[in-house]
Coordinates of C-alpha atoms in Angstrom, one line a residue:
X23 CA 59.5 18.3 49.4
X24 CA 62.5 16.1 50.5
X25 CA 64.2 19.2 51.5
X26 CA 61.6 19.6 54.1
X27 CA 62.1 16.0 55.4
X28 CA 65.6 16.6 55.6
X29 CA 65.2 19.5 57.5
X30 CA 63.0 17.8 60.5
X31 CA 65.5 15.1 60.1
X32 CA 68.5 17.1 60.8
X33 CA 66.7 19.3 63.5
X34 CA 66.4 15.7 64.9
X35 CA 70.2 15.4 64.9
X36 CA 70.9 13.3 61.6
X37 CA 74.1 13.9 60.0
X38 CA 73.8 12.9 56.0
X39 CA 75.9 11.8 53.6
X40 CA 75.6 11.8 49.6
X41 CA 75.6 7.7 47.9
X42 CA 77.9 7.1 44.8
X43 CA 74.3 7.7 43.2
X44 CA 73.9 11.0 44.4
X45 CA 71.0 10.3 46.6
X46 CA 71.3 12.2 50.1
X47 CA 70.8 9.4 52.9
X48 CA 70.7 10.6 57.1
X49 CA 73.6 8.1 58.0
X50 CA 73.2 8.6 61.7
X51 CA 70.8 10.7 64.6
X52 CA 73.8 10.6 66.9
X53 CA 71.5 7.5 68.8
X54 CA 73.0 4.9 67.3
X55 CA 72.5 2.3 70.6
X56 CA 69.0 3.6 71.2
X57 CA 68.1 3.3 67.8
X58 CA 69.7 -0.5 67.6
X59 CA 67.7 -0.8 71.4
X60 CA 64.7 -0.3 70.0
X61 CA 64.6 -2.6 67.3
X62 CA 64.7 -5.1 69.7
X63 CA 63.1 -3.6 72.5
X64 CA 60.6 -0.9 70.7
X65 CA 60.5 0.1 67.1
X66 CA 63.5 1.9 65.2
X67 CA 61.8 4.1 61.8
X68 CA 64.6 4.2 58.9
X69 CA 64.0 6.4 55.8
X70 CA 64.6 4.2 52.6
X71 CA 63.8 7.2 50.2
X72 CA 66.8 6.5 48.5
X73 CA 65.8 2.8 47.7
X74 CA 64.5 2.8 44.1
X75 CA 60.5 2.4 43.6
X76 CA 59.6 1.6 39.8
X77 CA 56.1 0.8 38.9
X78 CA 55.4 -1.7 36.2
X79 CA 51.4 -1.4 34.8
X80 CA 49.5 -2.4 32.1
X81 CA 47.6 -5.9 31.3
X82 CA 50.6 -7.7 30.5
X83 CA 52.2 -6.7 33.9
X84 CA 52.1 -9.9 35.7
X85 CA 53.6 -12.0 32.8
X86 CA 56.3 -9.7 31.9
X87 CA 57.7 -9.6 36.0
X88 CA 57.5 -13.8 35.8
X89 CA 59.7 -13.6 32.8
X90 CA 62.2 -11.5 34.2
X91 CA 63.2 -12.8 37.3
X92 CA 62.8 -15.2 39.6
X93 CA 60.2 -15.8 41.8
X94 CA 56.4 -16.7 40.4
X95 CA 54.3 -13.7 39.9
X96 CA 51.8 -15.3 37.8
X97 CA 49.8 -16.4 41.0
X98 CA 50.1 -12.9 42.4
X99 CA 46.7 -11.6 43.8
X100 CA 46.3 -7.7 44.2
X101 CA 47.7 -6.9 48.1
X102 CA 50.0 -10.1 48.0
X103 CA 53.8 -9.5 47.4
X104 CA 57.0 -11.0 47.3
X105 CA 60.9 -11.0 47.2
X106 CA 62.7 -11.9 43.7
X107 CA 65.8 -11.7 42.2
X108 CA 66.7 -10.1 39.1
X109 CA 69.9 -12.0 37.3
X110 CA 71.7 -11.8 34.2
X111 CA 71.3 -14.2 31.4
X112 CA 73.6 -16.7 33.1
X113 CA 72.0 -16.4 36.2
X114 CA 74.6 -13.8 38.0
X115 CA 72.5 -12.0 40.6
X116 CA 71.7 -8.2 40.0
X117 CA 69.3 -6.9 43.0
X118 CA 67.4 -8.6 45.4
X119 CA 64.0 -6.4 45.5
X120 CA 61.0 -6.7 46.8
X121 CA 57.3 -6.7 44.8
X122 CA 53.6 -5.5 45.4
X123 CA 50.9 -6.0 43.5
X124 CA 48.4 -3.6 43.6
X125 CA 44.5 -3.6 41.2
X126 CA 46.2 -2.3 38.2
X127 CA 50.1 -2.1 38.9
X128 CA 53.1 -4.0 40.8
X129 CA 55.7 -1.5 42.8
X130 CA 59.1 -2.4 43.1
X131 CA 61.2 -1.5 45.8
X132 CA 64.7 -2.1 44.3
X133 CA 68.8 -1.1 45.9
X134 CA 69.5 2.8 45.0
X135 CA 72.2 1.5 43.1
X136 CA 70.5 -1.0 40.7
X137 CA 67.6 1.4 40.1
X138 CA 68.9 2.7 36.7
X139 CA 70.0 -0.7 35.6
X140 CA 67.1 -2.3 36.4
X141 CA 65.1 0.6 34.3
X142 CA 67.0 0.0 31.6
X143 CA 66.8 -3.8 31.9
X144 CA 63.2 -4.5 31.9
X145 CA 62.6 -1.6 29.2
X146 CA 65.2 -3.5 26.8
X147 CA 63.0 -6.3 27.3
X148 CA 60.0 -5.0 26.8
X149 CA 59.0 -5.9 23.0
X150 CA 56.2 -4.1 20.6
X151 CA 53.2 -6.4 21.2
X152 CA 53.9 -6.0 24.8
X153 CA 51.0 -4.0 27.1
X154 CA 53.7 -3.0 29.5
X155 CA 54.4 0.0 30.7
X156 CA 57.5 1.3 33.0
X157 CA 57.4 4.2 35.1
X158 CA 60.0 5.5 37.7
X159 CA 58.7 6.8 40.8
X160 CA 61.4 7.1 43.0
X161 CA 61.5 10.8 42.5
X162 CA 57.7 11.6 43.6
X163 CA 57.3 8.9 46.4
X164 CA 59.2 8.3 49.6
X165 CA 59.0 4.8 51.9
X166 CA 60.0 4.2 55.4
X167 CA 60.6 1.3 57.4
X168 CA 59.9 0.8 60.7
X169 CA 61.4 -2.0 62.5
X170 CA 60.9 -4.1 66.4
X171 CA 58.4 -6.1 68.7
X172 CA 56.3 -2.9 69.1
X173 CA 56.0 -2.1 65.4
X174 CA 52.3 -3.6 65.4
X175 CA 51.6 -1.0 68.2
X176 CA 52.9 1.7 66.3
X177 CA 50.5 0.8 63.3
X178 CA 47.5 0.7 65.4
X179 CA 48.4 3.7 66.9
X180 CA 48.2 5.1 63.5
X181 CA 44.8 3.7 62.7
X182 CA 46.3 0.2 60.9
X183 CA 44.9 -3.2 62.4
X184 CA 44.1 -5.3 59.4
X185 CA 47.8 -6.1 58.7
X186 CA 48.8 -8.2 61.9
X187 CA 49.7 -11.7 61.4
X188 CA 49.5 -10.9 57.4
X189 CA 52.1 -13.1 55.3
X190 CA 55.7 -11.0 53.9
X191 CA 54.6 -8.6 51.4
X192 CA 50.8 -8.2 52.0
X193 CA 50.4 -4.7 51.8
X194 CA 46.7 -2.2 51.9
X195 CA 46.6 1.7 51.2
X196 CA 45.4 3.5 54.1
X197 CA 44.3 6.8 55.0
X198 CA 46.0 8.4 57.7
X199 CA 45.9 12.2 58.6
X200 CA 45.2 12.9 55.1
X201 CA 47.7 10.9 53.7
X202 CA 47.9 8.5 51.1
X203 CA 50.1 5.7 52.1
X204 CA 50.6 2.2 51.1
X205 CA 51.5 -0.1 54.1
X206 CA 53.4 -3.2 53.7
X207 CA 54.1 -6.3 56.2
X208 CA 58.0 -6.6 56.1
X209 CA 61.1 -3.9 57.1
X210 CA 63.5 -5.6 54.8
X211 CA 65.1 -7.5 57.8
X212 CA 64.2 -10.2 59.3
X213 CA 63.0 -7.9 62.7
X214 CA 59.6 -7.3 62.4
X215 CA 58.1 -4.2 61.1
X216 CA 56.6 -2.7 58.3
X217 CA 57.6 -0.8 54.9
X218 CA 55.4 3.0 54.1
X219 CA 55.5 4.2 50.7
X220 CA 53.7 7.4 50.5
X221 CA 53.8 10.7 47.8
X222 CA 56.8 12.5 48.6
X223 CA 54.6 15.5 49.4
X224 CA 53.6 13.9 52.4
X225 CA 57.2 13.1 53.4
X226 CA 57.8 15.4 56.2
X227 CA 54.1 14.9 57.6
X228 CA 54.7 11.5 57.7
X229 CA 58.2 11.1 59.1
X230 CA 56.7 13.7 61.9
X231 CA 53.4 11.6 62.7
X232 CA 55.5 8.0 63.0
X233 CA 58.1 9.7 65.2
X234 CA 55.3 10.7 67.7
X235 CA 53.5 7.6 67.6
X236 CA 56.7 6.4 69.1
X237 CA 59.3 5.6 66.6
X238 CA 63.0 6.3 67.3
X239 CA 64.5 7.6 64.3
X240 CA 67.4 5.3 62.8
X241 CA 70.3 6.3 60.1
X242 CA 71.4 4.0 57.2
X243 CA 74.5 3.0 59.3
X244 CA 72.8 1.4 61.4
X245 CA 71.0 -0.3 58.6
X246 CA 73.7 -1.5 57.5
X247 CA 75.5 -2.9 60.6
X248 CA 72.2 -5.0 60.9
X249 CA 72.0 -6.0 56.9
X250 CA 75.2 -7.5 57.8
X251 CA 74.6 -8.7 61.0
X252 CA 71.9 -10.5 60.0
X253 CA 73.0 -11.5 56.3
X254 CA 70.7 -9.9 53.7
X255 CA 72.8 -9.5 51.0
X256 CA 73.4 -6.5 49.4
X257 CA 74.1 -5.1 45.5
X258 CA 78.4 -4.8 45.5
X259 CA 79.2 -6.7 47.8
X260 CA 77.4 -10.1 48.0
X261 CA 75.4 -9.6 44.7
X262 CA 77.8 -9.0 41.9
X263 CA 78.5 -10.7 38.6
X264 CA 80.7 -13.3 41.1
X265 CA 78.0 -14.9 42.0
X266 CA 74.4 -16.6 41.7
X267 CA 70.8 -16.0 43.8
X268 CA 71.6 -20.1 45.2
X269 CA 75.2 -18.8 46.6
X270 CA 73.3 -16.3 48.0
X271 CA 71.2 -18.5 49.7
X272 CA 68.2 -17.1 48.7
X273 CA 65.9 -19.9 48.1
X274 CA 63.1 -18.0 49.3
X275 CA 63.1 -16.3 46.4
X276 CA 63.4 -19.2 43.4
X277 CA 60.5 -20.8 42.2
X278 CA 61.6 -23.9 40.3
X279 CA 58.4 -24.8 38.4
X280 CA 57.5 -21.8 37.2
X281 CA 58.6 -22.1 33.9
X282 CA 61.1 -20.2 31.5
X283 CA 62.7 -16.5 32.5
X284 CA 66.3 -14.8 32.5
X285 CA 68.7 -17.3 34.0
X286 CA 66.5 -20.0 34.5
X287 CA 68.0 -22.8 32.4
X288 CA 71.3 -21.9 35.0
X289 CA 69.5 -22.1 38.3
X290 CA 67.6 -25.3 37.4
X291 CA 70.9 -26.8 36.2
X292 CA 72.6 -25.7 39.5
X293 CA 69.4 -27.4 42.0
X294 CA 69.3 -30.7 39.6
X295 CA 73.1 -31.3 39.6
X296 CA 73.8 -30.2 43.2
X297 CA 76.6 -27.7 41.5
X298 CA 76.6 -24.9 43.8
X299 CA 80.1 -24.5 44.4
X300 CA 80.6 -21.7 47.3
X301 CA 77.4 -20.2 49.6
X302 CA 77.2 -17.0 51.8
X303 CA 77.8 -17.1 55.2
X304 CA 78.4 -15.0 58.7
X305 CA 81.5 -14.8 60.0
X306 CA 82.3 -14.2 63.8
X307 CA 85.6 -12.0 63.3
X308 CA 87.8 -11.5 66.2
X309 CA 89.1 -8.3 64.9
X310 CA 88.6 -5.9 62.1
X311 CA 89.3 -6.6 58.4
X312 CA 88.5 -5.5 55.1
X313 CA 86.1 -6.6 52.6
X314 CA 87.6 -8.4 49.9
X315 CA 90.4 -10.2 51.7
X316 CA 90.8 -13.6 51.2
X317 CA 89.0 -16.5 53.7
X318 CA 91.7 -19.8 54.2
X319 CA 91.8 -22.5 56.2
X320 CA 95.8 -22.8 56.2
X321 CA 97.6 -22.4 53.3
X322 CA 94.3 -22.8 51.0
X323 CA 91.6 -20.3 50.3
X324 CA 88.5 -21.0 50.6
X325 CA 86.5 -17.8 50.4
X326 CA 86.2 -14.0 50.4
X327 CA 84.7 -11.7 52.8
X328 CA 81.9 -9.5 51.4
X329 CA 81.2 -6.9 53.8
X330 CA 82.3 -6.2 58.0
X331 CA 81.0 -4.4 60.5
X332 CA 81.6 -3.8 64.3
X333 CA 78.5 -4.7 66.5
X334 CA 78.0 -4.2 70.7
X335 CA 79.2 -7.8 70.5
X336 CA 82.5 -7.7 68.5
X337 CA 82.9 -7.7 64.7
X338 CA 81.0 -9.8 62.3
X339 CA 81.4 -9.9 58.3
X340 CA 79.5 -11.9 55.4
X341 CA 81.6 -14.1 53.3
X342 CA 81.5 -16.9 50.5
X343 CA 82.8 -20.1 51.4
X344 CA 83.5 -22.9 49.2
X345 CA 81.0 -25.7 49.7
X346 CA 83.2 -28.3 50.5
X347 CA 85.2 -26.4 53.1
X348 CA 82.2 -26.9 55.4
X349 CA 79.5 -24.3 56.9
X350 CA 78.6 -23.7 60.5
X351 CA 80.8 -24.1 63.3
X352 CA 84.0 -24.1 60.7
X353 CA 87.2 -22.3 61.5
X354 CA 88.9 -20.1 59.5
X355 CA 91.5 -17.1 59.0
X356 CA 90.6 -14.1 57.2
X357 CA 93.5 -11.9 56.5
X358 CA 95.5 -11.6 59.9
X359 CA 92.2 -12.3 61.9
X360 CA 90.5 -15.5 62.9
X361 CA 86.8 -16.4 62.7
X362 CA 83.9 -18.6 62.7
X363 CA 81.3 -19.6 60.4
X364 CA 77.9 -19.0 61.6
X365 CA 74.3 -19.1 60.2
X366 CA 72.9 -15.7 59.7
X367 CA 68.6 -15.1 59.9
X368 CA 68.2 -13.8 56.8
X369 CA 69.8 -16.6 54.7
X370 CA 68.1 -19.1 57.2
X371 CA 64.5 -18.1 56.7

């Protein structure tokens, strides 16, 4: 069934490539500046098959997510969703993913390489008087983003108007030429757009209907320069065992009051005693450099650079700074290269 996706998408012009986790990703369409063009001009449609989807059901569904990471699902109303983070027990961040609760379930959409240890995470945590049940359905489904100003137009185009102005995460299942498909406000960036996750029977049907409603066809590199670009953080780079979801920035996704859950007693501890130590920041580079290499300001280091890219504008990486070096606007060295600090949307919203 994916095989036939592939196909369309390589009579399309996508070149693939195979993940550390075996999944087969397109990594470009040979448009690379259309496809960039239209997400902020039009609306660019990436395949995120390769993203994990694992679906958590039974009564004590709800309860079980609150405990295990870090956002408050206990006020969660079927077609409401958010983002959370799932850390370790002292509060190191694992994935960032993203939730939706459905009448009688809650999908996750987690990184393709955190899938398996998020499976066996929540499962080692799920005890005997628990009505919790796991079940991975990244193999049988597929999801899609699509992402730019127009992506509204595209949805109605397809039949979808009840989803405009919707808060993050709200999401309806819709019938659209005979297919099943769940639709969801957010692309996973901060452009605006919208997240499919349909049965992977429907893959090919689906990619083909989006692409004639107007979608231009995107590959995960792509993706990636804009993750970067626009500082989502990602699993082995910016979320490792190095570092927490508040040096991450991602405050959207901590609710403080919500009670006890896997790292909480850490994050609380961090927010009440000001104690976060470094934070994640863009970097305007004015050259190319690996991740990993060291961020100074002289002969002190006060950082390390997560991830690079090279954008129509120059090249741009993510990178931890230490708190008291300063944020915004400070200058630093990275490796051979100079830069500049720089607020990114994704850690600002």
């Amino acid at each position: 069934m994916i095989q036939e996706l592939h196909d369309i998408q390589a009579a399309a012009g996508a070149t693939f490539a195979e993940l550390t986790t075996k999944e087969i990703v397109p990594v470009s369409f040979g448009n690379d500046a259309e496809a960039i063009a239209a997400t902020k001009q039009g609306a660019a449609l990436y395949d995120r098959t390769h993203w994990g989807r694992i679906q958590i059901s039974d009564s004590d569904r709800l309860r079980f997510l609150h405990n295990q990471s870090t956002n408050n699902f206990n006020i969660l109303k079927p077609g409401q969703g958010c983002d959370t983070v799932f850390v370790t027990s002292t509060a190191r961040t694992i994935d960032l993913a993203t939730a939706y609760a459905t009448e009688d379930a809650v999908l996750l959409l987690v990184s393709a390489n955190r899938r398996r240890q998020l499976l066996e995470l929540l499962d080692r945590y799920i005890f005997p008087m628990d009505r919790v049940e796991l079940t991975d359905l990244t193999d049988t489904t597929v999801a899609f983003s699509f992402l730019g100003p127009e992506s509204t137009q595209l949805l109605e185009k397809i039949g979808v108007t009840e989803l405009e102005n919707q808060p993050y995460a709200t999401h309806k299942l819709i019938k659209f030429a005979g297919m099943e498909v769940r639709v969801a406000v957010g692309s996973g960036l901060v452009t605006p757009g919208y997240t499919l996750i349909a049965p992977a029977s429907d893959a090919a049907n689906l990619w083909k209907e989006l692409v004639k409603a107007g979608a231009v066809p995107m590959g995960d590199r792509v993706w990636e320069q804009l993750r970067i670009e626009q500082g989502r953080p990602a699993p082995d780079f910016e979320l490792t065992d190095d570092y927490n979801p508040l040096e991450a920035r991602l405050l959207h996704t901590i609710t403080y009051d919500k009670g006890c859950y896997i790292g909480q007693e850490t994050i609380a501890r961090l927010n009440t005693y000001k104690g976060v130590k470094q934070e994640l920041w863009g970097v305007q580079l004015s050259g190319a450099v690996e991740p990993g290499t060291a961020v100074t300001i002289g002969e002190e280091k006060v950082g390390k650079l997560t991830s690079f890219t090279e954008t129509e504008s120059g090249f741009f990486g993510l990178a931890y700074i230490r708190t008291k070096a300063g944020g915004e606007g400070l200058k630093v060295q990275v490796g051979s290269v100079s830069g500049e600090v720089v607020n990114v949307p994704f850690l600002s919203s």
